[in-house]
Amino acid sequence: MKYWIVPSSDNIFRIGDAIAANDGLVDWRESRFSVGDVVFIYMMKPECCVRYVMEVVKTNLESDDTFNQEPYWSDKDAYFQGMFTKYARLKLFKDYGDEAIKREELQRLGIIAENVSTKELKNQNVIDFLMNPDKVEEESGVEYPEDESKYYEGALMKVNVNKYERNRSARQKCIEQKGLKCLVCGLDFNKAYGTIGKGFIHVHHLVPISSIGEEYKLDAVKDLVPVCPNCHYMLHRKNPPYSIEELQKIMRGELKLENIEDDRDVRYLIYNLLHMNDKIDDMELQKQVEAKFNERYPDMTHNDWRRIIADYTSMVRPAAKVVSMNRQDYGMAAEDSDMLK
């Protein structure tokens, strides 16, 4: 089985009308498809989105064996010129409708460039995203400790294995109501990164999906909050997760910490050291951090510090520049400079 992305333009062929008229079936001019292949239909301007997911159910059809689709061809010249090519019959598997995967999402993940053409998709992460676009939280490569085998708020969808859809409209409603700034730290990716950060944010479930264990009616306003990837990870540093208020208190130093993994001072020292010298290696980081906090944590061994540094740097290196750019927004400038003394 192969996966394909295929461009479609209503100025040439109105695929949506053809699908509706033939009970979810459409005959497509393509000889490379095989039965069982999955085809993602990318709608060209003005939609600019992946709208339909189709399954190939027949191949090598002659024009005489196809549906009468002439009424749906806007470009009659194109219709008659290609009448004697081979066709594949596609069956509608999913219509994303208003939740279609927008061009910006596809470009950000490198799925499409400026020009879209029929091509086979081989990257499994790309395929997983197109089949399950609601799992946008995992874009950064950070895995959050929620049990993906449990039920999500959506219908069971069987591909090769069972996967569960998240409700993308709920995510969008959350963003519309609460904006794109992190509700914990205030980070605005558009402000920090410019165009490439536009529209980017994680959405955190205040009640972990994995704790529900059944399909439920989601209240996008009450149950979801926008957070940045770093704060999202920190919220899940314990089970059940920290509340938004608890994490904000930890960042302000108002909440007693359970262990060094939650120590805000350690995190921000690493942020600043990386910002001042992004070439600094973990050994030098460990030396400076250990010297600063050895008295606070006298029971920590060198191996303990090595583990902490390795854990933090994997998350902090990509974010250090963002933190430094937004330090004034967070009101941390004076505090951070004191930490380095």
Short mmCIF file of C-alpha atoms in Angstrom, two decimals:
data_model
loop_
_atom_site.label_atom_id
_atom_site.label_comp_id
_atom_site.label_asym_id
_atom_site.label_seq_id
_atom_site.Cartn_x
_atom_site.Cartn_y
_atom_site.Cartn_z
CA MET A 1 0.00 0.00 0.00
CA LYS A 2 1.25 3.44 -0.94
CA TYR A 3 0.20 6.94 0.07
CA TRP A 4 -0.13 9.78 -2.43
CA ILE A 5 -0.83 13.50 -2.33
CA VAL A 6 -2.69 14.74 -5.41
CA PRO A 7 -3.60 18.32 -6.38
CA SER A 8 -7.12 19.10 -7.58
CA SER A 9 -8.55 22.34 -8.92
CA ASP A 10 -12.25 23.12 -9.25
CA ASN A 11 -11.29 25.25 -12.25
CA ILE A 12 -10.53 21.97 -14.05
CA PHE A 13 -12.54 19.24 -12.30
CA ARG A 14 -15.04 19.71 -9.45
CA ILE A 15 -14.13 16.63 -7.46
CA GLY A 16 -16.45 17.48 -4.57
CA ASP A 17 -19.48 17.52 -6.86
CA ALA A 18 -18.39 14.25 -8.49
CA ILE A 19 -17.99 12.56 -5.11
CA ALA A 20 -21.43 13.73 -3.98
CA ALA A 21 -23.10 12.56 -7.19
CA ASN A 22 -21.59 9.06 -7.13
CA ASP A 23 -22.04 8.05 -3.47
CA GLY A 24 -18.45 8.81 -2.52
CA LEU A 25 -16.82 7.40 -5.65
CA VAL A 26 -14.80 9.24 -8.27
CA ASP A 27 -12.77 8.10 -11.29
CA TRP A 28 -9.35 9.72 -11.43
CA ARG A 29 -6.92 9.84 -14.34
CA GLU A 30 -3.84 8.11 -12.94
CA SER A 31 -2.07 4.89 -13.89
CA ARG A 32 0.41 4.68 -10.99
CA PHE A 33 -2.12 3.85 -8.29
CA SER A 34 -2.69 0.32 -6.97
CA VAL A 35 -5.74 -1.08 -5.22
CA GLY A 36 -5.53 -0.28 -1.53
CA ASP A 37 -3.46 2.89 -1.93
CA VAL A 38 -4.53 5.97 0.02
CA VAL A 39 -4.83 9.31 -1.79
CA PHE A 40 -4.89 12.72 -0.07
CA ILE A 41 -6.65 15.27 -2.27
CA TYR A 42 -5.09 18.72 -1.98
CA MET A 43 -7.53 21.39 -3.11
CA MET A 44 -5.79 24.19 -5.01
CA LYS A 45 -6.66 27.88 -4.73
CA PRO A 46 -8.69 29.33 -3.20
CA GLU A 47 -9.11 26.50 -0.64
CA CYS A 48 -5.41 25.50 -0.39
CA CYS A 49 -5.94 22.51 1.88
CA VAL A 50 -6.10 18.72 2.09
CA ARG A 51 -9.85 18.16 2.05
CA TYR A 52 -10.45 14.51 1.10
CA VAL A 53 -8.84 11.19 1.96
CA MET A 54 -9.61 8.54 -0.67
CA GLU A 55 -8.93 4.80 -1.03
CA VAL A 56 -8.12 3.24 -4.43
CA VAL A 57 -10.65 0.46 -5.09
CA LYS A 58 -10.11 -0.19 -8.83
CA THR A 59 -7.35 0.51 -11.37
CA ASN A 60 -6.68 0.38 -15.12
CA LEU A 61 -10.21 1.43 -16.02
CA GLU A 62 -10.92 2.43 -19.60
CA SER A 63 -12.99 5.53 -20.21
CA ASP A 64 -15.96 3.37 -21.24
CA ASP A 65 -15.90 1.75 -17.78
CA THR A 66 -15.95 5.00 -15.83
CA PHE A 67 -18.76 7.13 -14.46
CA ASN A 68 -20.07 9.90 -16.66
CA GLN A 69 -18.15 12.74 -15.06
CA GLU A 70 -18.28 15.22 -17.94
CA PRO A 71 -20.75 17.50 -16.07
CA TYR A 72 -18.14 18.05 -13.35
CA TRP A 73 -15.33 19.08 -15.68
CA SER A 74 -15.06 22.86 -15.71
CA ASP A 75 -12.33 22.65 -18.34
CA LYS A 76 -13.96 20.79 -21.23
CA ASP A 77 -10.78 20.82 -23.32
CA ALA A 78 -8.93 18.97 -20.55
CA TYR A 79 -11.79 16.48 -20.31
CA PHE A 80 -11.76 15.53 -23.99
CA GLN A 81 -7.96 15.52 -24.28
CA GLY A 82 -7.61 12.91 -21.56
CA MET A 83 -10.58 10.70 -22.33
CA PHE A 84 -8.50 7.72 -23.44
CA THR A 85 -6.09 7.58 -20.52
CA LYS A 86 -6.28 4.98 -17.76
CA TYR A 87 -8.44 5.69 -14.70
CA ALA A 88 -8.39 4.62 -11.06
CA ARG A 89 -11.58 4.52 -9.02
CA LEU A 90 -11.33 6.24 -5.65
CA LYS A 91 -13.67 5.80 -2.70
CA LEU A 92 -14.14 8.53 -0.12
CA PHE A 93 -12.60 7.53 3.20
CA LYS A 94 -12.82 10.89 4.98
CA ASP A 95 -13.98 14.42 4.22
CA TYR A 96 -12.33 16.90 6.59
CA GLY A 97 -14.84 19.58 5.63
CA ASP A 98 -14.35 22.77 7.64
CA GLU A 99 -11.47 21.08 9.47
CA ALA A 100 -9.43 20.61 6.28
CA ILE A 101 -5.64 20.66 6.74
CA LYS A 102 -4.53 24.13 5.70
CA ARG A 103 -1.57 24.92 3.45
CA GLU A 104 0.29 26.64 6.30
CA GLU A 105 0.28 23.43 8.34
CA LEU A 106 1.49 21.41 5.36
CA GLN A 107 4.29 23.85 4.55
CA ARG A 108 5.42 24.06 8.17
CA LEU A 109 5.86 20.27 8.21
CA GLY A 110 7.53 20.21 4.79
CA ILE A 111 4.73 18.22 3.18
CA ILE A 112 4.28 20.62 0.29
CA ALA A 113 6.34 23.38 -1.27
CA GLU A 114 5.17 26.22 -3.47
CA ASN A 115 4.20 23.92 -6.34
CA VAL A 116 2.03 20.89 -5.62
CA SER A 117 2.20 17.85 -7.89
CA THR A 118 1.13 14.22 -7.61
CA LYS A 119 3.75 12.41 -5.57
CA GLU A 120 4.13 9.38 -3.34
CA LEU A 121 4.52 10.07 0.37
CA LYS A 122 7.11 7.92 2.15
CA ASN A 123 7.69 9.74 5.42
CA GLN A 124 5.67 7.88 8.06
CA ASN A 125 5.42 10.97 10.29
CA VAL A 126 3.88 12.90 7.40
CA ILE A 127 1.45 10.06 6.69
CA ASP A 128 0.47 9.81 10.37
CA PHE A 129 -0.16 13.55 10.46
CA LEU A 130 -2.37 13.50 7.36
CA MET A 131 -4.34 10.56 8.72
CA ASN A 132 -4.53 12.06 12.22
CA PRO A 133 -4.03 15.84 11.88
CA ASP A 134 -5.44 16.43 15.36
CA LYS A 135 -2.23 15.18 16.95
CA VAL A 136 -0.60 18.57 16.39
CA GLU A 137 0.83 18.59 19.89
CA GLU A 138 3.52 16.18 18.79
CA GLU A 139 4.90 18.46 16.06
CA SER A 140 7.88 19.46 18.19
CA GLY A 141 9.00 15.87 18.62
CA VAL A 142 8.30 16.01 22.36
CA GLU A 143 6.14 13.18 23.64
CA TYR A 144 3.77 14.00 26.44
CA PRO A 145 2.88 11.32 28.98
CA GLU A 146 -0.70 10.78 27.89
CA ASP A 147 -1.76 7.25 27.04
CA GLU A 148 -2.39 7.23 23.29
CA SER A 149 -4.07 3.81 23.53
CA LYS A 150 -7.03 5.26 25.42
CA TYR A 151 -10.13 6.82 23.89
CA TYR A 152 -10.08 10.41 22.69
CA GLU A 153 -13.02 12.71 22.09
CA GLY A 154 -13.89 11.43 18.65
CA ALA A 155 -14.77 8.43 16.56
CA LEU A 156 -12.67 5.30 16.22
CA MET A 157 -10.97 5.32 12.83
CA LYS A 158 -9.46 2.12 11.46
CA VAL A 159 -6.51 2.49 9.11
CA ASN A 160 -3.97 -0.34 9.48
CA VAL A 161 -4.22 -0.07 13.24
CA ASN A 162 -6.83 1.57 15.39
CA LYS A 163 -6.26 5.27 15.94
CA TYR A 164 -8.43 7.86 17.59
CA GLU A 165 -9.26 11.24 16.20
CA ARG A 166 -9.11 14.39 18.26
CA ASN A 167 -11.67 17.08 17.76
CA ARG A 168 -9.90 19.73 15.65
CA SER A 169 -12.85 22.11 15.77
CA ALA A 170 -12.57 22.08 19.57
CA ARG A 171 -8.91 23.06 19.29
CA GLN A 172 -9.79 25.89 16.91
CA LYS A 173 -12.57 27.10 19.18
CA CYS A 174 -10.16 27.13 22.12
CA ILE A 175 -7.75 29.29 20.12
CA GLU A 176 -10.52 31.62 18.98
CA GLN A 177 -11.67 32.11 22.58
CA LYS A 178 -8.29 32.25 24.35
CA GLY A 179 -5.81 33.33 21.68
CA LEU A 180 -2.39 32.03 20.69
CA LYS A 181 -0.34 33.13 23.70
CA CYS A 182 0.80 30.57 26.24
CA LEU A 183 -1.55 30.80 29.20
CA VAL A 184 1.28 29.92 31.57
CA CYS A 185 4.22 32.10 30.52
CA GLY A 186 2.71 34.45 27.93
CA LEU A 187 4.93 33.41 25.01
CA ASP A 188 3.57 34.53 21.62
CA PHE A 189 5.24 32.57 18.80
CA ASN A 190 4.23 35.09 16.15
CA LYS A 191 5.93 37.85 18.11
CA ALA A 192 9.00 35.73 18.87
CA TYR A 193 9.54 34.13 15.46
CA GLY A 194 7.60 36.28 13.03
CA THR A 195 5.86 34.64 10.09
CA ILE A 196 7.01 31.07 10.78
CA GLY A 197 5.50 31.23 14.27
CA LYS A 198 2.12 32.49 13.11
CA GLY A 199 -0.71 30.30 14.34
CA PHE A 200 1.55 27.93 16.30
CA ILE A 201 0.55 26.84 19.80
CA HIS A 202 -0.11 23.64 21.71
CA VAL A 203 -3.50 22.96 23.28
CA HIS A 204 -3.49 21.35 26.72
CA HIS A 205 -6.34 19.25 28.10
CA LEU A 206 -7.02 20.35 31.67
CA VAL A 207 -8.55 16.93 32.29
CA PRO A 208 -6.11 14.41 30.74
CA ILE A 209 -7.72 12.48 27.92
CA SER A 210 -6.11 9.29 29.19
CA SER A 211 -7.94 9.59 32.51
CA ILE A 212 -11.39 9.63 30.91
CA GLY A 213 -11.28 6.27 29.15
CA GLU A 214 -14.39 6.86 27.06
CA GLU A 215 -15.80 9.17 24.44
CA TYR A 216 -16.99 12.39 26.02
CA LYS A 217 -18.44 15.71 25.02
CA LEU A 218 -15.63 18.23 25.11
CA ASP A 219 -16.17 21.81 26.25
CA ALA A 220 -13.50 23.66 24.28
CA VAL A 221 -13.64 26.73 26.51
CA LYS A 222 -13.59 24.95 29.88
CA ASP A 223 -11.44 21.91 29.05
CA LEU A 224 -8.72 23.31 26.77
CA VAL A 225 -6.05 25.98 27.19
CA PRO A 226 -3.31 27.23 24.81
CA VAL A 227 0.23 26.62 26.07
CA CYS A 228 3.74 26.69 24.58
CA PRO A 229 5.61 23.36 24.14
CA ASN A 230 7.93 24.01 27.11
CA CYS A 231 5.10 24.78 29.51
CA HIS A 232 3.10 21.88 28.08
CA TYR A 233 5.97 19.55 28.93
CA MET A 234 6.31 21.03 32.41
CA LEU A 235 2.58 20.64 33.08
CA HIS A 236 3.04 16.91 32.47
CA ARG A 237 6.10 16.54 34.70
CA LYS A 238 3.86 14.82 37.22
CA ASN A 239 0.74 12.68 37.06
CA PRO A 240 -1.88 14.03 37.33
CA PRO A 241 -0.48 17.12 35.59
CA TYR A 242 0.17 20.40 37.32
CA SER A 243 -2.61 22.93 37.05
CA ILE A 244 -1.97 26.18 35.18
CA GLU A 245 -1.97 28.05 38.50
CA GLU A 246 0.50 25.61 40.09
CA LEU A 247 2.96 25.95 37.22
CA GLN A 248 2.71 29.75 37.32
CA LYS A 249 3.43 29.65 41.07
CA ILE A 250 6.43 27.41 40.45
CA MET A 251 7.74 29.91 37.90
CA ARG A 252 7.30 32.74 40.41
CA GLY A 253 8.96 30.69 43.14
CA GLU A 254 5.80 30.66 45.27
CA LEU A 255 5.24 26.89 45.35
CA LYS A 256 7.42 24.44 47.24
CA LEU A 257 9.14 22.17 44.75
CA GLU A 258 9.12 18.42 45.06
CA ASN A 259 12.54 17.84 43.47
CA ILE A 260 15.28 19.35 41.36
CA GLU A 261 13.50 18.55 38.09
CA ASP A 262 11.02 21.27 39.00
CA ASP A 263 13.62 23.85 40.08
CA ARG A 264 13.00 27.01 38.07
CA ASP A 265 16.37 28.52 38.99
CA VAL A 266 18.24 25.60 37.45
CA ARG A 267 16.22 25.83 34.25
CA TYR A 268 16.77 29.54 33.78
CA LEU A 269 20.48 29.35 34.51
CA ILE A 270 20.75 26.84 31.67
CA TYR A 271 18.60 29.12 29.45
CA ASN A 272 20.97 32.03 30.04
CA LEU A 273 24.19 30.06 29.65
CA LEU A 274 22.97 28.70 26.32
CA HIS A 275 21.82 32.13 25.20
CA MET A 276 25.25 33.63 25.92
CA ASN A 277 27.07 30.78 24.19
CA ASP A 278 25.03 28.36 22.08
CA LYS A 279 28.20 26.30 21.44
CA ILE A 280 28.71 25.46 25.10
CA ASP A 281 28.82 21.69 25.66
CA ASP A 282 27.05 19.70 28.35
CA MET A 283 30.22 19.17 30.38
CA GLU A 284 30.82 22.90 30.76
CA LEU A 285 27.13 23.46 31.49
CA GLN A 286 27.28 20.82 34.20
CA LYS A 287 30.38 22.38 35.72
CA GLN A 288 28.79 25.83 36.01
CA VAL A 289 25.33 24.63 37.12
CA GLU A 290 26.79 22.22 39.68
CA ALA A 291 29.01 24.96 41.12
CA LYS A 292 25.99 27.26 41.45
CA PHE A 293 23.59 24.78 43.06
CA ASN A 294 25.83 22.26 44.84
CA GLU A 295 24.99 23.72 48.26
CA ARG A 296 21.26 23.68 47.53
CA TYR A 297 21.39 19.99 46.53
CA PRO A 298 24.28 18.45 48.53
CA ASP A 299 23.08 14.87 47.90
CA MET A 300 23.33 15.18 44.13
CA THR A 301 26.18 13.13 42.58
CA HIS A 302 28.06 14.01 39.39
CA ASN A 303 26.03 11.37 37.54
CA ASP A 304 22.80 12.92 38.87
CA TRP A 305 23.85 16.31 37.53
CA ARG A 306 24.84 14.76 34.20
CA ARG A 307 21.35 13.27 33.84
CA ILE A 308 19.66 16.57 34.73
CA ILE A 309 21.78 18.53 32.25
CA ALA A 310 21.15 16.03 29.44
CA ASP A 311 17.40 16.10 30.14
CA TYR A 312 17.19 19.89 30.19
CA THR A 313 19.41 20.67 27.23
CA SER A 314 17.37 18.45 24.91
CA MET A 315 14.40 20.74 25.61
CA VAL A 316 16.15 24.04 26.25
CA ARG A 317 18.60 24.43 23.38
CA PRO A 318 15.88 25.09 20.75
CA ALA A 319 14.02 27.41 23.14
CA ALA A 320 16.92 29.40 24.59
CA LYS A 321 16.79 32.03 21.87
CA VAL A 322 13.04 32.47 22.31
CA VAL A 323 13.40 32.85 26.06
CA SER A 324 16.07 35.52 25.68
CA MET A 325 14.02 37.44 23.11
CA ASN A 326 11.02 37.47 25.41
CA ARG A 327 12.76 37.99 28.74
CA GLN A 328 11.46 41.54 29.02
CA ASP A 329 7.93 40.26 28.42
CA TYR A 330 8.29 37.78 31.25
CA GLY A 331 9.83 40.32 33.64
CA MET A 332 12.87 38.11 34.21
CA ALA A 333 15.74 40.30 33.08
CA ALA A 334 16.94 41.45 36.47
CA GLU A 335 16.41 38.08 38.12
CA ASP A 336 18.30 36.20 35.44
CA SER A 337 21.24 38.58 35.60
CA ASP A 338 21.43 38.06 39.38
CA MET A 339 21.55 34.30 38.90
CA LEU A 340 24.70 34.61 36.80
CA LYS A 341 26.63 36.57 39.44
#
